[in-house]
Coordinates of N, CA and C in Angstrom, one line a residue:
M1 N 13.1 27.7 21.2 CA 12.1 28.4 20.5 C 12.0 27.9 19.1
E2 N 13.1 28.1 18.3 CA 13.2 27.7 16.9 C 13.1 26.2 16.8
D3 N 13.5 25.4 17.8 CA 13.4 24.0 17.8 C 12.0 23.5 17.7
N4 N 11.2 24.1 18.6 CA 9.7 23.7 18.6 C 9.1 24.1 17.3
E5 N 9.3 25.2 16.8 CA 8.7 25.6 15.5 C 9.2 24.7 14.4
S6 N 10.5 24.4 14.4 CA 11.0 23.5 13.4 C 10.3 22.1 13.4
E7 N 10.1 21.7 14.7 CA 9.5 20.3 14.8 C 8.1 20.3 14.3
V8 N 7.4 21.5 14.5 CA 6.0 21.6 14.0 C 6.0 21.5 12.5
M9 N 6.9 22.3 11.8 CA 6.9 22.4 10.4 C 7.3 21.0 9.8
K10 N 8.3 20.4 10.5 CA 8.7 19.1 10.0 C 7.6 18.0 9.9
V11 N 6.8 18.0 11.0 CA 5.8 17.0 11.1 C 4.5 17.3 10.3
E12 N 4.3 18.5 9.9 CA 3.2 18.8 9.1 C 3.1 17.9 7.8
M13 N 4.3 17.5 7.3 CA 4.3 16.6 6.2 C 3.7 15.3 6.5
A14 N 4.0 14.7 7.7 CA 3.5 13.4 8.1 C 2.0 13.5 8.2
L15 N 1.5 14.6 8.8 CA 0.1 14.7 9.0 C -0.7 14.8 7.7
D16 N -0.1 15.7 6.8 CA -0.8 15.9 5.5 C -0.8 14.6 4.7
V17 N 0.3 13.8 4.7 CA 0.3 12.6 4.0 C -0.6 11.6 4.5
L18 N -0.6 11.4 5.8 CA -1.5 10.4 6.4 C -3.0 10.8 6.4
D19 N -3.2 12.1 6.4 CA -4.6 12.6 6.2 C -5.1 12.4 4.8
G20 N -4.2 12.3 3.8 CA -4.6 12.1 2.5 C -4.9 13.4 1.8
T21 N -4.5 14.6 2.4 CA -4.9 15.8 1.8 C -4.0 16.3 0.7
R22 N -2.8 15.6 0.6 CA -1.8 16.1 -0.4 C -1.5 15.0 -1.4
T23 N -1.4 13.7 -1.0 CA -0.9 12.7 -1.9 C -2.0 11.9 -2.6
S24 N -3.2 11.9 -2.1 CA -4.2 11.1 -2.7 C -4.9 11.8 -3.9
G25 N -4.5 11.3 -5.0 CA -5.1 11.9 -6.2 C -6.4 11.4 -6.6
T26 N -6.8 10.3 -6.1 CA -8.1 9.6 -6.5 C -9.2 9.9 -5.5
K27 N -8.9 10.5 -4.4 CA -10.0 10.8 -3.4 C -10.7 12.1 -3.7
G28 N -11.9 12.2 -3.4 CA -12.7 13.4 -3.6 C -12.3 14.5 -2.6
S29 N -12.6 15.8 -3.0 CA -12.2 16.9 -2.2 C -13.0 16.8 -0.9
K30 N -14.2 16.4 -1.0 CA -15.1 16.3 0.2 C -14.5 15.4 1.3
L31 N -14.0 14.2 0.9 CA -13.3 13.3 1.8 C -12.1 13.9 2.4
S32 N -11.3 14.6 1.6 CA -10.1 15.3 2.1 C -10.4 16.3 3.2
V33 N -11.5 17.1 3.0 CA -11.9 18.1 3.9 C -12.3 17.5 5.2
E34 N -13.1 16.4 5.1 CA -13.5 15.7 6.3 C -12.3 15.1 7.1
K35 N -11.3 14.6 6.4 CA -10.2 14.1 7.2 C -9.4 15.1 7.9
R36 N -9.4 16.4 7.4 CA -8.7 17.4 8.1 C -9.2 17.7 9.5
H37 N -10.4 17.3 9.7 CA -11.1 17.7 11.0 C -11.1 16.5 12.0
V38 N -10.3 15.5 11.7 CA -10.1 14.4 12.7 C -9.5 15.0 14.0
D39 N -10.0 14.6 15.1 CA -9.5 15.2 16.4 C -8.2 14.5 16.7
V40 N -7.5 15.1 17.8 CA -6.2 14.6 18.2 C -6.2 13.2 18.6
K41 N -7.2 12.8 19.3 CA -7.3 11.4 19.8 C -7.4 10.4 18.6
Q42 N -8.2 10.7 17.7 CA -8.4 9.9 16.5 C -7.1 9.9 15.6
R43 N -6.5 11.0 15.5 CA -5.2 11.0 14.8 C -4.2 10.1 15.4
R44 N -4.1 10.2 16.8 CA -3.1 9.3 17.5 C -3.4 7.8 17.2
K45 N -4.7 7.5 17.2 CA -5.1 6.1 16.9 C -4.7 5.7 15.5
L46 N -4.9 6.6 14.5 CA -4.6 6.4 13.1 C -3.1 6.1 13.0
F47 N -2.3 6.9 13.6 CA -0.8 6.8 13.5 C -0.4 5.4 14.1
K48 N -1.0 5.1 15.3 CA -0.6 3.8 15.9 C -1.0 2.6 15.0
N49 N -2.2 2.7 14.4 CA -2.7 1.6 13.5 C -1.8 1.5 12.3
F50 N -1.3 2.7 11.7 CA -0.5 2.6 10.6 C 0.9 2.0 10.9
A51 N 1.4 2.3 12.1 CA 2.7 1.7 12.5 C 2.5 0.2 12.7
R52 N 1.4 -0.2 13.3 CA 1.1 -1.6 13.5 C 0.9 -2.3 12.2
L53 N 0.4 -1.7 11.2 CA 0.2 -2.3 9.9 C 1.6 -2.6 9.3
V54 N 2.5 -1.6 9.4 CA 3.8 -1.8 8.8 C 4.5 -3.0 9.6
D55 N 4.4 -3.0 10.9 CA 5.0 -4.0 11.7 C 4.5 -5.4 11.4
T56 N 3.2 -5.5 11.0 CA 2.6 -6.9 10.8 C 2.7 -7.3 9.3
A57 N 3.4 -6.5 8.5 CA 3.5 -6.9 7.1 C 4.1 -8.2 6.8
D58 N 5.0 -8.6 7.7 CA 5.7 -9.9 7.5 C 4.7 -11.1 7.8
E59 N 3.6 -10.8 8.6 CA 2.6 -11.8 8.8 C 1.9 -12.2 7.5
V60 N 1.7 -11.2 6.7 CA 1.0 -11.5 5.4 C 1.9 -12.4 4.5
E61 N 3.2 -12.1 4.5 CA 4.1 -13.0 3.8 C 4.1 -14.4 4.3
K62 N 4.1 -14.6 5.7 CA 4.0 -15.9 6.3 C 2.7 -16.6 5.9
K63 N 1.6 -15.9 5.9 CA 0.3 -16.5 5.6 C 0.3 -17.0 4.2
V64 N 0.8 -16.2 3.3 CA 0.8 -16.7 1.9 C 1.7 -17.9 1.7
M65 N 2.8 -17.9 2.4 CA 3.7 -19.1 2.4 C 3.1 -20.3 2.9
E66 N 2.3 -20.2 4.0 CA 1.6 -21.3 4.6 C 0.6 -21.9 3.7
N67 N -0.1 -21.0 3.0 CA -1.2 -21.4 2.0 C -0.5 -22.2 0.9
L68 N 0.6 -21.7 0.5 CA 1.3 -22.4 -0.6 C 1.8 -23.8 -0.2
L69 N 2.3 -23.8 1.0 CA 2.9 -25.1 1.5 C 1.7 -26.2 1.7
S70 N 0.5 -25.7 1.8 CA -0.6 -26.6 2.0 C -1.0 -27.3 0.7
V71 N -0.4 -26.8 -0.4 CA -0.7 -27.4 -1.7 C 0.5 -28.3 -2.1
Q72 N 0.3 -29.6 -2.3 CA 1.3 -30.6 -2.4 C 2.1 -30.4 -3.8
R73 N 1.4 -30.0 -4.8 CA 2.0 -29.9 -6.2 C 2.7 -28.6 -6.4
C74 N 2.7 -27.7 -5.5 CA 3.4 -26.4 -5.7 C 4.8 -26.6 -5.3
T75 N 5.7 -26.4 -6.2 CA 7.2 -26.6 -6.0 C 7.8 -25.4 -5.2
E76 N 9.0 -25.6 -4.7 CA 9.6 -24.6 -3.9 C 9.9 -23.4 -4.8
R77 N 10.3 -23.6 -6.0 CA 10.6 -22.5 -7.0 C 9.3 -21.7 -7.2
Q78 N 8.2 -22.4 -7.4 CA 7.0 -21.7 -7.6 C 6.6 -20.8 -6.4
R79 N 6.8 -21.3 -5.2 CA 6.6 -20.6 -4.0 C 7.5 -19.3 -3.9
E80 N 8.7 -19.5 -4.3 CA 9.6 -18.3 -4.2 C 9.3 -17.3 -5.2
M81 N 8.8 -17.7 -6.4 CA 8.4 -16.7 -7.4 C 7.2 -15.9 -7.0
I82 N 6.3 -16.6 -6.2 CA 5.1 -15.9 -5.8 C 5.4 -15.0 -4.6
V83 N 6.1 -15.5 -3.6 CA 6.3 -14.8 -2.3 C 7.4 -13.8 -2.4
G84 N 8.4 -14.0 -3.4 CA 9.5 -13.2 -3.5 C 9.2 -11.7 -3.6
P85 N 8.3 -11.3 -4.5 CA 8.0 -9.8 -4.6 C 7.3 -9.3 -3.4
I86 N 6.5 -10.1 -2.7 CA 5.9 -9.7 -1.5 C 6.9 -9.4 -0.4
E87 N 7.9 -10.4 -0.3 CA 8.9 -10.2 0.7 C 9.8 -8.9 0.4
E88 N 10.1 -8.7 -0.8 CA 10.9 -7.5 -1.2 C 10.1 -6.2 -0.9
F89 N 8.8 -6.2 -1.1 CA 8.0 -5.0 -0.8 C 7.9 -4.8 0.7
R90 N 7.8 -5.9 1.5 CA 7.7 -5.8 2.9 C 9.0 -5.1 3.5
K91 N 10.1 -5.6 3.0 CA 11.4 -5.1 3.5 C 11.6 -3.6 3.1
E92 N 11.2 -3.2 1.9 CA 11.4 -1.9 1.5 C 10.4 -0.9 2.2
L93 N 9.2 -1.4 2.5 CA 8.2 -0.6 3.2 C 8.7 -0.4 4.6
W94 N 9.3 -1.4 5.3 CA 9.8 -1.3 6.6 C 10.9 -0.3 6.7
E95 N 11.9 -0.4 5.7 CA 13.1 0.4 5.7 C 12.7 1.9 5.5
R96 N 11.8 2.1 4.6 CA 11.4 3.5 4.4 C 10.6 4.1 5.5
F97 N 9.8 3.3 6.2 CA 9.1 3.7 7.4 C 10.1 4.1 8.5
E98 N 11.2 3.3 8.6 CA 12.2 3.7 9.6 C 12.9 4.9 9.2
E99 N 13.1 5.2 7.9 CA 13.8 6.4 7.4 C 13.1 7.7 7.9
I100 N 11.8 7.6 7.8 CA 11.0 8.9 8.2 C 10.8 8.9 9.7
G101 N 11.4 8.0 10.5 CA 11.3 8.1 11.9 C 10.0 7.4 12.5
R102 N 9.5 6.5 11.7 CA 8.2 5.8 12.1 C 7.2 6.8 12.5
D103 N 6.6 6.8 13.7 CA 5.5 7.7 14.0 C 6.1 8.8 15.0
K104 N 7.4 9.0 15.0 CA 8.0 10.0 16.0 C 7.5 11.4 15.7
W105 N 7.5 11.8 14.5 CA 7.1 13.2 14.1 C 5.6 13.4 14.4
P106 N 4.7 12.5 14.0 CA 3.3 12.7 14.3 C 3.1 12.8 15.8
R107 N 3.8 12.0 16.6 CA 3.6 12.0 18.0 C 4.0 13.4 18.6
S108 N 5.1 14.0 18.1 CA 5.5 15.3 18.5 C 4.5 16.3 18.2
V109 N 3.9 16.3 17.0 CA 2.9 17.3 16.6 C 1.7 17.1 17.5
L110 N 1.2 15.9 17.7 CA 0.0 15.6 18.5 C 0.2 16.1 19.9
R111 N 1.4 15.9 20.4 CA 1.7 16.4 21.8 C 1.6 17.9 21.9
L112 N 2.1 18.5 20.9 CA 2.1 20.0 20.8 C 0.6 20.5 20.7
M113 N -0.2 19.8 19.8 CA -1.6 20.1 19.6 C -2.3 20.0 20.9
R114 N -2.0 18.9 21.6 CA -2.7 18.6 22.9 C -2.4 19.7 23.9
E115 N -1.1 20.1 24.0 CA -0.7 21.2 24.9 C -1.4 22.5 24.6
Q116 N -1.5 22.8 23.3 CA -2.2 24.1 22.9 C -3.7 24.0 22.8
K117 N -4.2 22.8 23.1 CA -5.7 22.5 23.0 C -6.2 22.8 21.6
L118 N -5.5 22.2 20.6 CA -5.9 22.4 19.2 C -6.4 21.0 18.7
Q119 N -7.4 21.0 17.8 CA -7.9 19.8 17.2 C -7.6 19.6 15.8
T120 N -7.1 20.6 15.1 CA -6.8 20.5 13.7 C -5.4 21.0 13.4
V121 N -4.8 20.5 12.3 CA -3.5 20.9 11.9 C -3.6 22.4 11.4
E122 N -4.7 22.7 10.8 CA -4.8 24.1 10.3 C -4.7 25.1 11.5
G123 N -5.3 24.7 12.6 CA -5.2 25.6 13.8 C -3.8 25.8 14.3
L124 N -3.1 24.7 14.3 CA -1.7 24.7 14.7 C -0.9 25.5 13.7
R125 N -1.1 25.4 12.4 CA -0.4 26.1 11.4 C -0.7 27.6 11.6
E126 N -1.9 28.0 11.9 CA -2.3 29.4 12.0 C -1.6 30.0 13.2
Q127 N -1.5 29.3 14.3 CA -0.8 29.8 15.5 C 0.7 29.9 15.2
C128 N 1.2 29.0 14.5 CA 2.7 29.1 14.1 C 2.9 30.4 13.3
E129 N 2.0 30.6 12.3 CA 2.1 31.8 11.5 C 2.0 33.1 12.2
R130 N 1.1 33.1 13.2 CA 0.9 34.3 14.1 C 2.0 34.5 15.1
G131 N 2.7 33.4 15.3 CA 3.8 33.4 16.3 C 3.3 33.3 17.7
S132 N 2.1 32.8 17.9 CA 1.5 32.7 19.2 C 2.0 31.5 20.0
L133 N 2.7 30.6 19.4 CA 3.2 29.4 20.1 C 4.5 29.8 20.8
V134 N 5.4 30.5 20.1 CA 6.7 30.8 20.7 C 7.0 32.2 20.3
D135 N 8.0 32.8 21.0 CA 8.5 34.2 20.7 C 9.4 34.1 19.5
R136 N 9.1 34.8 18.4 CA 10.0 34.7 17.2 C 11.1 35.8 17.4
S137 N 12.2 35.4 16.9 CA 13.4 36.3 16.9 C 13.2 37.3 15.8
S138 N 13.4 38.6 16.1 CA 13.3 39.7 15.1 C 14.6 40.0 14.4
T139 N 15.6 39.3 14.7 CA 16.9 39.6 14.1 C 16.9 39.1 12.7
K140 N 17.8 39.7 11.9 CA 17.9 39.3 10.5 C 18.4 37.9 10.3
E141 N 19.4 37.6 11.1 CA 20.0 36.2 11.1 C 18.9 35.2 11.4
G142 N 18.1 35.5 12.4 CA 17.1 34.5 12.7 C 16.1 34.3 11.6
E143 N 15.7 35.4 10.9 CA 14.7 35.3 9.8 C 15.3 34.5 8.6
E144 N 16.6 34.7 8.4 CA 17.3 34.0 7.3 C 17.3 32.5 7.6
N145 N 17.7 32.2 8.9 CA 17.7 30.7 9.3 C 16.3 30.1 9.2
H146 N 15.3 30.9 9.5 CA 13.9 30.4 9.4 C 13.6 30.1 8.0
Q147 N 13.9 31.0 7.1 CA 13.6 30.8 5.7 C 14.3 29.5 5.1
D148 N 15.6 29.4 5.5 CA 16.4 28.2 5.1 C 15.7 26.9 5.6
E149 N 15.2 26.9 6.8 CA 14.5 25.8 7.4 C 13.3 25.5 6.6
L150 N 12.5 26.5 6.3 CA 11.3 26.3 5.5 C 11.5 25.7 4.2
I151 N 12.6 26.2 3.5 CA 12.9 25.6 2.2 C 13.3 24.1 2.3
W152 N 14.1 23.8 3.4 CA 14.6 22.5 3.6 C 13.4 21.6 3.9
F153 N 12.5 22.0 4.8 CA 11.4 21.2 5.1 C 10.4 21.0 4.0
K154 N 10.3 22.0 3.1 CA 9.5 21.8 1.9 C 10.0 20.8 1.0
E155 N 11.3 20.8 0.8 CA 12.0 19.9 -0.1 C 11.9 18.5 0.5
E156 N 12.1 18.4 1.8 CA 12.0 17.1 2.5 C 10.6 16.5 2.4
K157 N 9.6 17.4 2.6 CA 8.2 17.0 2.5 C 7.9 16.4 1.1
E158 N 8.4 17.1 0.1 CA 8.1 16.6 -1.3 C 8.8 15.3 -1.5
R159 N 10.0 15.1 -1.0 CA 10.8 13.9 -1.2 C 10.0 12.7 -0.5
L160 N 9.6 13.0 0.7 CA 8.9 11.9 1.4 C 7.5 11.6 0.8
E161 N 6.8 12.6 0.3 CA 5.6 12.4 -0.4 C 5.8 11.5 -1.6
A162 N 6.9 11.8 -2.3 CA 7.1 11.0 -3.5 C 7.4 9.5 -3.1
R163 N 8.1 9.3 -2.0 CA 8.4 8.0 -1.5 C 7.2 7.2 -1.1
I164 N 6.3 8.0 -0.5 CA 5.0 7.3 0.0 C 4.2 6.9 -1.2
Q165 N 4.2 7.8 -2.2 CA 3.4 7.4 -3.5 C 4.0 6.2 -4.1
E166 N 5.4 6.1 -4.1 CA 6.0 4.9 -4.6 C 5.6 3.6 -3.8
C167 N 5.5 3.8 -2.5 CA 5.1 2.7 -1.6 C 3.7 2.3 -1.9
E168 N 2.8 3.3 -2.2 CA 1.4 3.0 -2.5 C 1.3 2.2 -3.8
A169 N 2.1 2.6 -4.8 CA 2.1 1.9 -6.1 C 2.6 0.5 -5.9
E170 N 3.7 0.3 -5.1 CA 4.2 -1.0 -4.9 C 3.2 -1.9 -4.1
K171 N 2.5 -1.2 -3.2 CA 1.5 -1.9 -2.4 C 0.4 -2.5 -3.3
L172 N 0.0 -1.7 -4.3 CA -1.0 -2.2 -5.3 C -0.5 -3.3 -6.1
R173 N 0.8 -3.3 -6.5 CA 1.3 -4.4 -7.2 C 1.4 -5.6 -6.4
S174 N 1.8 -5.5 -5.1 CA 1.9 -6.6 -4.2 C 0.5 -7.2 -4.0
E175 N -0.5 -6.4 -3.8 CA -1.9 -6.9 -3.7 C -2.3 -7.7 -4.9
K176 N -1.9 -7.2 -6.1 CA -2.2 -8.0 -7.3 C -1.5 -9.3 -7.3
L177 N -0.3 -9.3 -6.9 CA 0.5 -10.6 -6.8 C -0.1 -11.5 -5.8
M178 N -0.6 -11.0 -4.7 CA -1.2 -11.8 -3.7 C -2.5 -12.5 -4.2
R179 N -3.3 -11.7 -4.9 CA -4.5 -12.2 -5.4 C -4.2 -13.3 -6.4
R180 N -3.2 -13.1 -7.2 CA -2.8 -14.1 -8.2 C -2.3 -15.4 -7.5
A181 N -1.6 -15.2 -6.4 CA -1.1 -16.3 -5.6 C -2.2 -17.1 -5.0
Q182 N -3.2 -16.4 -4.5 CA -4.4 -17.1 -3.9 C -5.1 -17.9 -5.0
R183 N -5.2 -17.3 -6.2 CA -5.9 -18.1 -7.3 C -5.1 -19.3 -7.6
T184 N -3.7 -19.2 -7.6 CA -2.9 -20.3 -7.9 C -3.1 -21.4 -6.8
V185 N -3.1 -21.0 -5.6 CA -3.3 -21.9 -4.5 C -4.6 -22.7 -4.6
E186 N -5.7 -22.0 -5.0 CA -7.0 -22.6 -5.1 C -7.0 -23.6 -6.3
K187 N -6.4 -23.2 -7.4 CA -6.3 -24.1 -8.6 C -5.5 -25.3 -8.2
E188 N -4.4 -25.2 -7.5 CA -3.6 -26.3 -7.2 C -4.3 -27.3 -6.2
R189 N -5.1 -26.6 -5.3 CA -5.9 -27.4 -4.4 C -6.9 -28.3 -5.1
K190 N -7.6 -27.7 -6.1 CA -8.6 -28.4 -6.8 C -7.9 -29.5 -7.6
T191 N -6.8 -29.2 -8.2 CA -6.1 -30.3 -9.0 C -5.7 -31.4 -8.1
S192 N -5.2 -31.1 -6.9 CA -4.8 -32.2 -5.9 C -6.0 -33.0 -5.5
E193 N -7.2 -32.4 -5.3 CA -8.4 -33.1 -5.0 C -8.8 -34.0 -6.1
E194 N -8.7 -33.5 -7.3 CA -9.1 -34.4 -8.5 C -8.2 -35.6 -8.7
L195 N -6.9 -35.3 -8.5 CA -5.9 -36.4 -8.5 C -6.2 -37.5 -7.5
S196 N -6.5 -37.0 -6.3 CA -6.8 -37.9 -5.2 C -8.0 -38.8 -5.5
R197 N -9.1 -38.1 -6.1 CA -10.3 -38.9 -6.4 C -10.0 -39.9 -7.5
S198 N -9.2 -39.5 -8.5 CA -8.8 -40.4 -9.6 C -8.0 -41.6 -9.0
L199 N -7.1 -41.3 -8.1 CA -6.3 -42.4 -7.5 C -7.2 -43.4 -6.7
Q200 N -8.2 -42.9 -6.0 CA -9.1 -43.7 -5.2 C -9.9 -44.6 -6.2
Q201 N -10.4 -44.0 -7.3 CA -11.2 -44.7 -8.2 C -10.3 -45.8 -8.9
A202 N -9.1 -45.5 -9.3 CA -8.2 -46.5 -9.9 C -7.9 -47.6 -8.9
T203 N -7.8 -47.3 -7.6 CA -7.5 -48.3 -6.6 C -8.7 -49.3 -6.5
R204 N -9.9 -48.7 -6.5 CA -11.1 -49.6 -6.4 C -11.2 -50.5 -7.7
V205 N -10.9 -50.0 -8.9 CA -10.9 -50.8 -10.1 C -9.9 -51.9 -10.0
L206 N -8.7 -51.6 -9.5 CA -7.6 -52.5 -9.4 C -8.0 -53.7 -8.5
E207 N -8.6 -53.3 -7.4 CA -9.0 -54.3 -6.4 C -10.1 -55.3 -7.0
R208 N -11.0 -54.7 -7.8 CA -12.0 -55.5 -8.4 C -11.4 -56.5 -9.4
L209 N -10.4 -56.0 -10.2 CA -9.8 -56.8 -11.2 C -9.0 -57.9 -10.5
R210 N -8.4 -57.6 -9.4 CA -7.7 -58.6 -8.6 C -8.6 -59.7 -8.1
R211 N -9.7 -59.3 -7.6 CA -10.7 -60.3 -7.1 C -11.2 -61.1 -8.3
Y212 N -11.5 -60.5 -9.4 CA -12.0 -61.2 -10.6 C -11.0 -62.2 -11.1
G213 N -9.7 -61.8 -11.1 CA -8.6 -62.7 -11.5 C -8.5 -63.9 -10.6
G214 N -8.6 -63.7 -9.3 CA -8.6 -64.8 -8.3 C -9.7 -65.8 -8.5
M215 N -10.9 -65.2 -8.7 CA -12.0 -66.1 -9.0 C -11.9 -66.9 -10.3
N216 N -11.4 -66.3 -11.3 CA -11.2 -66.9 -12.6 C -10.2 -68.1 -12.5
Q217 N -9.1 -67.8 -11.7 CA -8.1 -68.9 -11.5 C -8.6 -70.0 -10.8
C218 N -9.5 -69.8 -9.8 CA -10.1 -70.8 -9.0 C -11.0 -71.7 -9.9
F219 N -11.8 -71.1 -10.7 CA -12.7 -71.9 -11.6 C -11.9 -72.7 -12.6
H220 N -10.8 -72.1 -13.1 CA -9.9 -72.8 -14.0 C -9.3 -74.1 -13.4
S221 N -8.9 -74.0 -12.1 CA -8.3 -75.1 -11.4 C -9.3 -76.2 -11.2
R222 N -10.6 -75.9 -10.9 CA -11.6 -76.9 -10.7 C -11.9 -77.6 -12.0
A223 N -11.9 -76.8 -13.1 CA -12.2 -77.5 -14.4 C -11.1 -78.5 -14.7
L224 N -9.9 -78.2 -14.4 CA -8.8 -79.2 -14.7 C -9.0 -80.5 -13.8
I225 N -9.4 -80.3 -12.6 CA -9.6 -81.5 -11.7 C -10.7 -82.4 -12.3
F226 N -11.8 -81.8 -12.7 CA -12.9 -82.6 -13.2 C -12.6 -83.1 -14.6

């Protein structure tokens, strides 16, 4: 009984965070209200997409590295300076996602919502408050344990929300670094193309000078004969 209720309270944090109703300081209240009414099927899809996004973070790092390798004048040290922060962010994001159990908690809540035929977290929260999901213990010890669990889950929720905000800030910094890296790649590519054109032009001039020198030597030899 208490295990099911504890599971519900534990995962409300994950739903609130991914809904953007608690941690997004820049979004409007209208958008937050709309996100609260996402149905169970859509929520499940959002959680899966978020987990897939974390799992594919290393592909972004590989893509940046491939773009840098395509530029001949970009040294290994320059590549490490650009890709290093992205790699560090990817590792930290993956580790923290593992710490909160990936999408285990959201799946548990969604399963419970599906069993209770609920479409919103508010509905699930109201049923928990009314005690209509499970039979609550009326003993004093049970009430004290319940209060302790609520306090612990509230603290845990605040801690995880703070971590997610840190990840969002780090994500913005990494995106800025990635844009800078892309500009560097484009600049190096243009430089490489300009050097290639200059080399081709110099080669053509050299060939013309060689032909001119050969013709001049031939005329000089004939003049000596006559």
